[in-house]
Amino acid sequence: MFSKRMTLSSAAAFCHRFGTGLKAGADLLRLLGSEASQGPPSQRHAMRMLSEGAKRGEQLSTVMEEQKSFFPPLMTAMTRVGEATGRLERVLLTLAEHY
């Protein structure tokens, strides 16, 4: 039911909003909560999974990998790089331009 892949326009919008929020210093869980309240059901579900994973202390990229039928593989891989380098906001903003 929730296996529809994220569209490129949705990926660009998400990366832009999330990257901008992180760059501005917004709380990660608040950003994810906001993301979980918008978009189609598959997107809201995937964002709820990210939020729940973050609450458990998991890396976003790990949760994205678990939801790989929704998140584009490049987004998952680059999120892992952003987390490892401490530059997640920069990576997300670059992905927003890419998508």
Short mmCIF file of N, CA and C in Angstrom, two decimals:
data_model
loop_
_atom_site.label_atom_id
_atom_site.label_comp_id
_atom_site.label_asym_id
_atom_site.label_seq_id
_atom_site.Cartn_x
_atom_site.Cartn_y
_atom_site.Cartn_z
N MET A 1 0.80 -1.19 0.00
CA MET A 1 0.00 0.00 0.00
C MET A 1 0.85 1.26 0.00
N PHE A 2 1.96 1.29 0.75
CA PHE A 2 2.79 2.47 0.84
C PHE A 2 4.11 2.32 0.08
N SER A 3 4.12 1.59 -1.01
CA SER A 3 5.37 1.32 -1.69
C SER A 3 5.66 2.28 -2.84
N LYS A 4 4.78 3.23 -3.12
CA LYS A 4 5.00 4.16 -4.21
C LYS A 4 6.26 4.98 -3.97
N ARG A 5 7.11 5.07 -4.98
CA ARG A 5 8.37 5.80 -4.88
C ARG A 5 8.12 7.31 -4.85
N MET A 6 8.95 8.00 -4.11
CA MET A 6 8.91 9.46 -4.02
C MET A 6 9.18 10.04 -5.41
N THR A 7 8.36 10.99 -5.83
CA THR A 7 8.58 11.62 -7.13
C THR A 7 9.79 12.55 -7.04
N LEU A 8 10.36 12.87 -8.20
CA LEU A 8 11.51 13.76 -8.20
C LEU A 8 11.15 15.15 -7.70
N SER A 9 9.97 15.63 -8.05
CA SER A 9 9.57 16.96 -7.56
C SER A 9 9.36 16.92 -6.04
N SER A 10 8.81 15.84 -5.52
CA SER A 10 8.66 15.70 -4.06
C SER A 10 10.02 15.59 -3.38
N ALA A 11 10.95 14.88 -4.02
CA ALA A 11 12.30 14.74 -3.46
C ALA A 11 12.99 16.10 -3.40
N ALA A 12 12.85 16.88 -4.47
CA ALA A 12 13.46 18.22 -4.50
C ALA A 12 12.87 19.10 -3.41
N ALA A 13 11.55 19.09 -3.29
CA ALA A 13 10.88 19.93 -2.29
C ALA A 13 11.26 19.51 -0.87
N PHE A 14 11.26 18.20 -0.62
CA PHE A 14 11.64 17.71 0.71
C PHE A 14 13.07 18.10 1.05
N CYS A 15 14.00 17.86 0.14
CA CYS A 15 15.40 18.17 0.39
C CYS A 15 15.59 19.66 0.64
N HIS A 16 14.87 20.48 -0.10
CA HIS A 16 14.99 21.93 0.08
C HIS A 16 14.44 22.35 1.45
N ARG A 17 13.24 21.90 1.79
CA ARG A 17 12.64 22.27 3.08
C ARG A 17 13.49 21.75 4.25
N PHE A 18 13.88 20.50 4.17
CA PHE A 18 14.60 19.87 5.27
C PHE A 18 16.01 20.47 5.41
N GLY A 19 16.69 20.64 4.29
CA GLY A 19 18.03 21.23 4.31
C GLY A 19 18.01 22.66 4.83
N THR A 20 17.01 23.45 4.39
CA THR A 20 16.88 24.83 4.85
C THR A 20 16.58 24.87 6.34
N GLY A 21 15.70 23.99 6.79
CA GLY A 21 15.36 23.93 8.21
C GLY A 21 16.57 23.58 9.07
N LEU A 22 17.33 22.58 8.64
CA LEU A 22 18.52 22.19 9.40
C LEU A 22 19.55 23.31 9.41
N LYS A 23 19.73 23.96 8.27
CA LYS A 23 20.69 25.06 8.18
C LYS A 23 20.30 26.20 9.12
N ALA A 24 18.99 26.42 9.28
CA ALA A 24 18.50 27.48 10.16
C ALA A 24 18.55 27.08 11.63
N GLY A 25 18.89 25.82 11.91
CA GLY A 25 19.00 25.37 13.29
C GLY A 25 17.72 24.79 13.87
N ALA A 26 16.75 24.49 13.02
CA ALA A 26 15.49 23.91 13.50
C ALA A 26 15.73 22.51 14.06
N ASP A 27 14.88 22.12 14.98
CA ASP A 27 14.96 20.80 15.60
C ASP A 27 14.61 19.70 14.58
N LEU A 28 15.44 18.70 14.50
CA LEU A 28 15.25 17.60 13.56
C LEU A 28 13.88 16.95 13.70
N LEU A 29 13.47 16.65 14.93
CA LEU A 29 12.19 15.98 15.14
C LEU A 29 11.01 16.86 14.77
N ARG A 30 11.13 18.15 15.00
CA ARG A 30 10.07 19.08 14.58
C ARG A 30 9.95 19.11 13.07
N LEU A 31 11.09 19.15 12.39
CA LEU A 31 11.08 19.16 10.92
C LEU A 31 10.42 17.89 10.39
N LEU A 32 10.80 16.75 10.96
CA LEU A 32 10.23 15.48 10.50
C LEU A 32 8.74 15.41 10.81
N GLY A 33 8.33 15.93 11.96
CA GLY A 33 6.91 15.96 12.30
C GLY A 33 6.12 16.78 11.31
N SER A 34 6.69 17.90 10.91
CA SER A 34 6.04 18.75 9.91
C SER A 34 5.94 18.03 8.57
N GLU A 35 7.01 17.36 8.18
CA GLU A 35 7.01 16.62 6.92
C GLU A 35 5.99 15.49 6.93
N ALA A 36 5.77 14.88 8.09
CA ALA A 36 4.84 13.76 8.20
C ALA A 36 3.38 14.18 8.10
N SER A 37 3.15 15.48 8.09
CA SER A 37 1.77 15.96 8.03
C SER A 37 1.36 16.45 6.65
N GLN A 38 2.22 16.30 5.66
CA GLN A 38 1.89 16.80 4.33
C GLN A 38 2.25 15.79 3.25
N GLY A 39 1.62 15.95 2.11
CA GLY A 39 1.89 15.08 0.98
C GLY A 39 0.95 13.89 0.92
N PRO A 40 1.17 13.05 -0.07
CA PRO A 40 0.33 11.86 -0.22
C PRO A 40 0.59 10.85 0.91
N PRO A 41 -0.32 9.88 1.07
CA PRO A 41 -0.18 8.91 2.18
C PRO A 41 1.17 8.20 2.21
N SER A 42 1.72 7.83 1.06
CA SER A 42 3.01 7.13 1.06
C SER A 42 4.11 8.02 1.62
N GLN A 43 4.06 9.30 1.31
CA GLN A 43 5.07 10.23 1.81
C GLN A 43 4.89 10.46 3.31
N ARG A 44 3.67 10.65 3.75
CA ARG A 44 3.43 10.85 5.18
C ARG A 44 3.90 9.64 5.98
N HIS A 45 3.64 8.44 5.45
CA HIS A 45 4.07 7.21 6.13
C HIS A 45 5.60 7.15 6.22
N ALA A 46 6.28 7.42 5.11
CA ALA A 46 7.74 7.37 5.10
C ALA A 46 8.33 8.40 6.07
N MET A 47 7.74 9.57 6.13
CA MET A 47 8.24 10.61 7.04
C MET A 47 7.97 10.24 8.49
N ARG A 48 6.84 9.59 8.76
CA ARG A 48 6.58 9.10 10.13
C ARG A 48 7.64 8.06 10.51
N MET A 49 8.01 7.20 9.57
CA MET A 49 9.04 6.21 9.86
C MET A 49 10.38 6.89 10.16
N LEU A 50 10.71 7.94 9.40
CA LEU A 50 11.95 8.69 9.68
C LEU A 50 11.89 9.31 11.07
N SER A 51 10.76 9.91 11.40
CA SER A 51 10.61 10.54 12.70
C SER A 51 10.74 9.52 13.84
N GLU A 52 10.07 8.40 13.70
CA GLU A 52 10.15 7.35 14.73
C GLU A 52 11.57 6.82 14.87
N GLY A 53 12.25 6.63 13.74
CA GLY A 53 13.64 6.18 13.78
C GLY A 53 14.54 7.18 14.47
N ALA A 54 14.36 8.46 14.15
CA ALA A 54 15.17 9.51 14.78
C ALA A 54 14.92 9.55 16.28
N LYS A 55 13.69 9.35 16.69
CA LYS A 55 13.37 9.33 18.13
C LYS A 55 14.08 8.18 18.83
N ARG A 56 14.29 7.07 18.10
CA ARG A 56 15.01 5.91 18.67
C ARG A 56 16.52 6.09 18.58
N GLY A 57 16.98 7.18 17.95
CA GLY A 57 18.41 7.44 17.83
C GLY A 57 19.05 6.83 16.59
N GLU A 58 18.24 6.38 15.66
CA GLU A 58 18.78 5.79 14.43
C GLU A 58 19.19 6.88 13.45
N GLN A 59 20.13 6.56 12.59
CA GLN A 59 20.53 7.46 11.52
C GLN A 59 19.38 7.55 10.51
N LEU A 60 19.17 8.71 9.94
CA LEU A 60 18.13 8.87 8.93
C LEU A 60 18.38 7.95 7.74
N SER A 61 19.64 7.83 7.34
CA SER A 61 19.97 6.99 6.19
C SER A 61 19.62 5.53 6.43
N THR A 62 19.74 5.07 7.66
CA THR A 62 19.38 3.69 8.00
C THR A 62 17.88 3.48 7.82
N VAL A 63 17.09 4.44 8.29
CA VAL A 63 15.63 4.33 8.16
C VAL A 63 15.24 4.46 6.69
N MET A 64 15.93 5.35 5.95
CA MET A 64 15.66 5.48 4.51
C MET A 64 15.92 4.16 3.80
N GLU A 65 16.98 3.49 4.18
CA GLU A 65 17.30 2.19 3.57
C GLU A 65 16.20 1.18 3.86
N GLU A 66 15.64 1.23 5.06
CA GLU A 66 14.52 0.33 5.40
C GLU A 66 13.28 0.66 4.58
N GLN A 67 13.17 1.91 4.13
CA GLN A 67 12.04 2.37 3.32
C GLN A 67 12.49 2.57 1.86
N LYS A 68 13.38 1.70 1.39
CA LYS A 68 14.00 1.91 0.07
C LYS A 68 13.02 1.85 -1.09
N SER A 69 11.84 1.31 -0.88
CA SER A 69 10.85 1.33 -1.96
C SER A 69 10.29 2.73 -2.15
N PHE A 70 10.50 3.64 -1.18
CA PHE A 70 10.00 5.00 -1.29
C PHE A 70 11.11 6.00 -1.63
N PHE A 71 12.21 5.97 -0.88
CA PHE A 71 13.26 6.97 -1.05
C PHE A 71 14.18 6.63 -2.22
N PRO A 72 14.54 7.64 -3.05
CA PRO A 72 15.49 7.39 -4.14
C PRO A 72 16.83 6.93 -3.58
N PRO A 73 17.47 5.97 -4.23
CA PRO A 73 18.75 5.45 -3.72
C PRO A 73 19.82 6.53 -3.55
N LEU A 74 19.86 7.50 -4.47
CA LEU A 74 20.86 8.58 -4.35
C LEU A 74 20.62 9.39 -3.08
N MET A 75 19.37 9.65 -2.75
CA MET A 75 19.05 10.41 -1.54
C MET A 75 19.52 9.65 -0.30
N THR A 76 19.29 8.36 -0.27
CA THR A 76 19.72 7.55 0.87
C THR A 76 21.23 7.56 1.00
N ALA A 77 21.93 7.36 -0.11
CA ALA A 77 23.39 7.32 -0.08
C ALA A 77 23.98 8.66 0.31
N MET A 78 23.45 9.73 -0.23
CA MET A 78 23.99 11.06 0.07
C MET A 78 23.63 11.50 1.50
N THR A 79 22.48 11.05 1.99
CA THR A 79 22.13 11.34 3.39
C THR A 79 23.14 10.67 4.31
N ARG A 80 23.55 9.46 3.97
CA ARG A 80 24.57 8.75 4.76
C ARG A 80 25.88 9.56 4.77
N VAL A 81 26.26 10.10 3.61
CA VAL A 81 27.48 10.91 3.52
C VAL A 81 27.33 12.18 4.37
N GLY A 82 26.18 12.84 4.27
CA GLY A 82 25.94 14.05 5.04
C GLY A 82 25.99 13.80 6.54
N GLU A 83 25.45 12.68 6.97
CA GLU A 83 25.49 12.34 8.39
C GLU A 83 26.92 12.06 8.84
N ALA A 84 27.68 11.38 8.00
CA ALA A 84 29.05 11.01 8.36
C ALA A 84 29.98 12.23 8.41
N THR A 85 29.70 13.22 7.57
CA THR A 85 30.57 14.39 7.50
C THR A 85 30.08 15.57 8.34
N GLY A 86 28.87 15.46 8.88
CA GLY A 86 28.31 16.56 9.65
C GLY A 86 27.79 17.68 8.78
N ARG A 87 27.56 17.40 7.51
CA ARG A 87 27.09 18.41 6.56
C ARG A 87 25.77 18.01 5.91
N LEU A 88 24.87 17.45 6.70
CA LEU A 88 23.61 16.96 6.15
C LEU A 88 22.84 18.08 5.46
N GLU A 89 22.80 19.26 6.08
CA GLU A 89 22.05 20.36 5.48
C GLU A 89 22.60 20.73 4.11
N ARG A 90 23.91 20.75 3.97
CA ARG A 90 24.54 21.08 2.68
C ARG A 90 24.24 20.01 1.64
N VAL A 91 24.31 18.75 2.04
CA VAL A 91 24.02 17.64 1.13
C VAL A 91 22.57 17.72 0.65
N LEU A 92 21.65 17.97 1.58
CA LEU A 92 20.24 18.04 1.20
C LEU A 92 19.96 19.20 0.26
N LEU A 93 20.57 20.34 0.50
CA LEU A 93 20.36 21.48 -0.38
C LEU A 93 20.94 21.22 -1.77
N THR A 94 22.05 20.51 -1.83
CA THR A 94 22.64 20.13 -3.12
C THR A 94 21.72 19.14 -3.83
N LEU A 95 21.17 18.18 -3.09
CA LEU A 95 20.23 17.24 -3.69
C LEU A 95 18.98 17.95 -4.20
N ALA A 96 18.52 18.97 -3.50
CA ALA A 96 17.35 19.73 -3.95
C ALA A 96 17.60 20.33 -5.31
N GLU A 97 18.80 20.86 -5.52
CA GLU A 97 19.16 21.41 -6.84
C GLU A 97 19.25 20.30 -7.88
N HIS A 98 19.79 19.16 -7.49
CA HIS A 98 19.93 18.03 -8.41
C HIS A 98 18.57 17.52 -8.89
N TYR A 99 17.64 17.35 -7.98
CA TYR A 99 16.34 16.82 -8.34
C TYR A 99 15.51 17.87 -9.03
#
